[in-house]
GROMACS .gro file of N, CA and C in nm:
model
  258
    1UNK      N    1  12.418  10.094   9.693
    1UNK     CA    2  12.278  10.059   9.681
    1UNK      C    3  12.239  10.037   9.535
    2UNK      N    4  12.326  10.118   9.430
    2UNK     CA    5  12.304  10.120   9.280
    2UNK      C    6  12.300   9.937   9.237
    3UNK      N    7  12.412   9.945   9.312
    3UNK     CA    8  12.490   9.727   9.216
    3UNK      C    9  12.364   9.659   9.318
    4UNK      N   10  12.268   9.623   9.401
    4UNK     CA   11  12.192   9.597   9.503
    4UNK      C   12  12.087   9.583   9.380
    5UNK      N   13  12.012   9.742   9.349
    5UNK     CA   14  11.922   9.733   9.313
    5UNK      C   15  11.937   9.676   9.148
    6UNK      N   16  12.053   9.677   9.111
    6UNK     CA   17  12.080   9.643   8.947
    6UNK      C   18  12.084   9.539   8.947
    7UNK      N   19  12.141   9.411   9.051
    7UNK     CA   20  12.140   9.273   9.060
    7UNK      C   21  12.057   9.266   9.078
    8UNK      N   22  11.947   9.272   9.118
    8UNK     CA   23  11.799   9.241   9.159
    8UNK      C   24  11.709   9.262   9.063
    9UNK      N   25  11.723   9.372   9.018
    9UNK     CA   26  11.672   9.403   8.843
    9UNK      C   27  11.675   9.250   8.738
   10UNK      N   28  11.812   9.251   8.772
   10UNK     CA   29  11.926   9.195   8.642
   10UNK      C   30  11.834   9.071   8.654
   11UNK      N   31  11.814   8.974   8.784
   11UNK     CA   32  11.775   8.857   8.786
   11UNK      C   33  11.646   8.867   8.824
   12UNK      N   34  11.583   8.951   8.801
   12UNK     CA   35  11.475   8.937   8.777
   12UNK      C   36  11.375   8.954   8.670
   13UNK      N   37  11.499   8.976   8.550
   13UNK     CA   38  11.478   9.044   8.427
   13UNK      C   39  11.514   8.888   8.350
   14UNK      N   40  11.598   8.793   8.382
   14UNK     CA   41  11.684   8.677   8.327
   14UNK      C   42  11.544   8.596   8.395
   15UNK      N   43  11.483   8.595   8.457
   15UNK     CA   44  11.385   8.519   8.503
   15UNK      C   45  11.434   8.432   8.651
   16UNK      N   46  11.536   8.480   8.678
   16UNK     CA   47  11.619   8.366   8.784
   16UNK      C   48  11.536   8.449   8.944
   17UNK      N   49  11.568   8.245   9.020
   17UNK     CA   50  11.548   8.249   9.131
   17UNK      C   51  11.634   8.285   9.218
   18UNK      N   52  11.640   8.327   9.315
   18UNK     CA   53  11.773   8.330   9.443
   18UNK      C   54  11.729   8.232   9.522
   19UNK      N   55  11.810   8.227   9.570
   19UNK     CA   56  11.816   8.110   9.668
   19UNK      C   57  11.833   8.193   9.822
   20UNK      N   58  11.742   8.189   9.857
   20UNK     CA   59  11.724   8.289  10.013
   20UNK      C   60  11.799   8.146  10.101
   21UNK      N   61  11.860   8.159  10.176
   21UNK     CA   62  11.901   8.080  10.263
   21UNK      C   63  11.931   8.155  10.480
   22UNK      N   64  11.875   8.073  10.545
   22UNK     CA   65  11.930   8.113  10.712
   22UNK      C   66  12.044   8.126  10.759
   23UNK      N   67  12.117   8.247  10.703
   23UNK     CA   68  12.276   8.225  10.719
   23UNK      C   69  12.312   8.383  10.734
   24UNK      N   70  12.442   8.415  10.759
   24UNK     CA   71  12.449   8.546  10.702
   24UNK      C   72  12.424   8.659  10.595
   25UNK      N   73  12.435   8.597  10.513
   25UNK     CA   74  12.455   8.682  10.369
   25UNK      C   75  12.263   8.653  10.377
   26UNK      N   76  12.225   8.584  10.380
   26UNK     CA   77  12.100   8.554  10.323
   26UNK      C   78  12.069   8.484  10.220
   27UNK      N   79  12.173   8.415  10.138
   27UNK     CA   80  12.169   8.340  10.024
   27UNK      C   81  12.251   8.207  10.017
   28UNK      N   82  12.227   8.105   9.980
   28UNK     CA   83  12.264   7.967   9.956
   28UNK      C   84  12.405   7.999   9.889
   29UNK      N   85  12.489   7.908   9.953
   29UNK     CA   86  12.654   7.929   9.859
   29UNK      C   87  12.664   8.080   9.878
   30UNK      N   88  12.623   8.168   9.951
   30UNK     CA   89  12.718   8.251   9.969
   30UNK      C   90  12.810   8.294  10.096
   31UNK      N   91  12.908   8.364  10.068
   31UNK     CA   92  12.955   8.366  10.190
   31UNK      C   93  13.041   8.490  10.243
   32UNK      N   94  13.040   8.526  10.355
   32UNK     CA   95  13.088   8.692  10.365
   32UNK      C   96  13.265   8.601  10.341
   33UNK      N   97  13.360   8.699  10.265
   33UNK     CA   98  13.491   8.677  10.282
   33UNK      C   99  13.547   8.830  10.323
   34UNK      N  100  13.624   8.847  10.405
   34UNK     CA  101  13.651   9.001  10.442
   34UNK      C  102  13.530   9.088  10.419
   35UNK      N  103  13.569   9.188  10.330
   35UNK     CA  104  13.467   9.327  10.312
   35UNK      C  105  13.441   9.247  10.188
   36UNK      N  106  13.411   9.111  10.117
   36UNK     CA  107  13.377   9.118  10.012
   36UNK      C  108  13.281   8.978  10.046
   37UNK      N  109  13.204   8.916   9.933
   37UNK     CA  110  13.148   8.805   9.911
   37UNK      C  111  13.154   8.682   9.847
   38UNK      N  112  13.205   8.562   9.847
   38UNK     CA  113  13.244   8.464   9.778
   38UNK      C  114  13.122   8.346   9.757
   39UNK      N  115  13.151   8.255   9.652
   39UNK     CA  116  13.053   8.161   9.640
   39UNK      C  117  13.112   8.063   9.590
   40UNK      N  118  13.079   7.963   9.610
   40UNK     CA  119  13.108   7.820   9.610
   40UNK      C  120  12.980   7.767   9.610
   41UNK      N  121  13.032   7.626   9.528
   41UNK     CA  122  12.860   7.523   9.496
   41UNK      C  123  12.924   7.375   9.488
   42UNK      N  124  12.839   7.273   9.516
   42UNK     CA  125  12.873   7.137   9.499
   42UNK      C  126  12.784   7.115   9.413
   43UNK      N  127  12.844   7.037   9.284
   43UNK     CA  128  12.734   7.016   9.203
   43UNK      C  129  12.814   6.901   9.090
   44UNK      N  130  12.770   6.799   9.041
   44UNK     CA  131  12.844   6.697   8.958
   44UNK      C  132  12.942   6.612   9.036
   45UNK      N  133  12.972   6.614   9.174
   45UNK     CA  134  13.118   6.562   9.209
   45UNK      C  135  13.185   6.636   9.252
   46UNK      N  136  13.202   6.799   9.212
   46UNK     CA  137  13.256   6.843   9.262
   46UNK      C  138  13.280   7.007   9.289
   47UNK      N  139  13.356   7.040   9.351
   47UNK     CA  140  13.284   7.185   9.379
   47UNK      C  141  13.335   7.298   9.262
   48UNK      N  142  13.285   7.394   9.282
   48UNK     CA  143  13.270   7.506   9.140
   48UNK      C  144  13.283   7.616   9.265
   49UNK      N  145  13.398   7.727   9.237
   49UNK     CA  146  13.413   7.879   9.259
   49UNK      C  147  13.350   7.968   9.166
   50UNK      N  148  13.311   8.015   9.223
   50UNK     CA  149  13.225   8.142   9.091
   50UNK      C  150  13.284   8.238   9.077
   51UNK      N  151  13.348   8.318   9.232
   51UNK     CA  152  13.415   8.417   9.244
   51UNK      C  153  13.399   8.482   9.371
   52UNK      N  154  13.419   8.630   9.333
   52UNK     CA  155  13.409   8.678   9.498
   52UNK      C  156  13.334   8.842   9.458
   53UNK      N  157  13.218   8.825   9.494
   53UNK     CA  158  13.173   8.954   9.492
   53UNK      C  159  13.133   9.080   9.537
   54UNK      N  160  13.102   9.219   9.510
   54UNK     CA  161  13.121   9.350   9.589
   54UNK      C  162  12.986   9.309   9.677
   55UNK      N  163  12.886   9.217   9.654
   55UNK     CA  164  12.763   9.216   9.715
   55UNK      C  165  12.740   9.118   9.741
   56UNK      N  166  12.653   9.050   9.828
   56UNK     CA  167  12.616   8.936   9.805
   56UNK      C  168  12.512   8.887   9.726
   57UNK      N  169  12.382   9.015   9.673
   57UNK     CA  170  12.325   8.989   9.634
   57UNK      C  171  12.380   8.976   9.463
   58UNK      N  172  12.480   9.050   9.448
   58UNK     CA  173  12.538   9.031   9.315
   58UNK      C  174  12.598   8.845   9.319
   59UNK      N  175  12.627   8.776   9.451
   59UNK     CA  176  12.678   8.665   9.430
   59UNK      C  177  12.563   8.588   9.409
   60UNK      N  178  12.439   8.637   9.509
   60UNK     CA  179  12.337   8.573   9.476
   60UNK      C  180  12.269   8.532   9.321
   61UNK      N  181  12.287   8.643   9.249
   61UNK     CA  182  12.283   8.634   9.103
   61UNK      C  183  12.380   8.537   9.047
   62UNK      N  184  12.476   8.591   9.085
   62UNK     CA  185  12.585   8.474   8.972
   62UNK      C  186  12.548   8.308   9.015
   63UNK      N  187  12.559   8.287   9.118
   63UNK     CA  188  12.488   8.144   9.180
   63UNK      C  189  12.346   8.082   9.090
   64UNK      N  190  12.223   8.202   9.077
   64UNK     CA  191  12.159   8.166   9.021
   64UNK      C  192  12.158   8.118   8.849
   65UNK      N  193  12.243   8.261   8.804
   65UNK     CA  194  12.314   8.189   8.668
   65UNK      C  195  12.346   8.055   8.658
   66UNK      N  196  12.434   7.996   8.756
   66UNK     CA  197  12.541   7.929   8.715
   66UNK      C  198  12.501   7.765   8.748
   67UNK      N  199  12.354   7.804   8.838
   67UNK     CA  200  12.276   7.654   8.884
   67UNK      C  201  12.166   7.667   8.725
   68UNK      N  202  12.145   7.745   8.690
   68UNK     CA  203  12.017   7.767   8.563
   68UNK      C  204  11.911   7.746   8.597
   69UNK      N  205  11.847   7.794   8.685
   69UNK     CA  206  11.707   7.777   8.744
   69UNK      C  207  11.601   7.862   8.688
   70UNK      N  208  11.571   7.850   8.569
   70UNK     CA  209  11.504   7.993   8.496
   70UNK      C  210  11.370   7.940   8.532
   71UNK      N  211  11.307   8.048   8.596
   71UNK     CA  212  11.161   8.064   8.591
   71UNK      C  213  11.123   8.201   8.508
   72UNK      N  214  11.014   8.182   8.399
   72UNK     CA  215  11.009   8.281   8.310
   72UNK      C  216  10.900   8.310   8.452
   73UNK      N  217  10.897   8.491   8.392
   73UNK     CA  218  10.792   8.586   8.423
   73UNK      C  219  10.676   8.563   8.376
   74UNK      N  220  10.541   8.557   8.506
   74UNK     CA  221  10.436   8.515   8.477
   74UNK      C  222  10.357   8.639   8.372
   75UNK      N  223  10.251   8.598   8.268
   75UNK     CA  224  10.229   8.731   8.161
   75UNK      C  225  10.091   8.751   8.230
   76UNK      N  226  10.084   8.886   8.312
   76UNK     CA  227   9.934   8.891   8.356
   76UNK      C  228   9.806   8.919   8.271
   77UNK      N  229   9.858   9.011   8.192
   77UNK     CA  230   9.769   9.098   8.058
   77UNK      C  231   9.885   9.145   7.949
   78UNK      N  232   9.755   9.071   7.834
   78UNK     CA  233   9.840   9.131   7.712
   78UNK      C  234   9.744   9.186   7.611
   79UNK      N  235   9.760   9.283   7.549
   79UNK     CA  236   9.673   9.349   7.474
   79UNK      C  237   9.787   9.467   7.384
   80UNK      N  238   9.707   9.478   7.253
   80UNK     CA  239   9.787   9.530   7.116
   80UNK      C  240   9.941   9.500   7.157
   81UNK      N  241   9.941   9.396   7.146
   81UNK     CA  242  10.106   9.335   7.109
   81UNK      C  243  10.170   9.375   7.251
   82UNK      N  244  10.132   9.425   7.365
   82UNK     CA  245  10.191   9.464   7.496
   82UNK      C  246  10.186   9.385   7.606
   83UNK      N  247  10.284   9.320   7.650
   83UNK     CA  248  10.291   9.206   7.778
   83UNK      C  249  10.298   9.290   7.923
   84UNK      N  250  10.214   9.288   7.984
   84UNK     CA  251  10.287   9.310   8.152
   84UNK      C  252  10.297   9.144   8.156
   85UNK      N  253  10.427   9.188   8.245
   85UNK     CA  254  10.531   9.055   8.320
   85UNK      C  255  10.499   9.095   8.451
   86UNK      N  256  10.504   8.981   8.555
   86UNK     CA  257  10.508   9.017   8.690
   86UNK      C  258  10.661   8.932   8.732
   0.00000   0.00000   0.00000
């Protein structure tokens, strides 16, 4: 549950989107392989392995890395030099 909630942190800290998808895993390009998770992408011509990960939501992250879909964190209030991010 630790690597779950730390990938989710992680990309949400990098500003990245996931890609929720209607499938198993729940995410675009990912895919259950045995007890583990793999990802694959088509992109330029041709396809890209990312790897194979303990989570999917950890693949979900690397996917989002690796497409660069940065959406910064919206700044709700800022006051004496202090940002809340949502």
């Amino acid at each position: 549950a630790g690597t779950v909630v730390g990938a989710s942190v992680a990309a949400e800290a990098e500003g990245l989107q996931l890609h929720l998808a209607d499938n198993e895993t729940g995410y675009l390009n990912v895919i259950k392989s045995g007890h583990r998770f793999q990802v694959m992408y088509r992109a330029g011509g041709g396809q890209h392995y990312l790897g194979r990960f303990d989570t999917a939501i950890d693949g979900a992250v690397a996917y989002a890395r690796a497409v660069g879909e940065y959406k910064p964190p919206a700044v709700v209030a800022e006051a004496e030099g202090l940002r809340l991010l949502l």
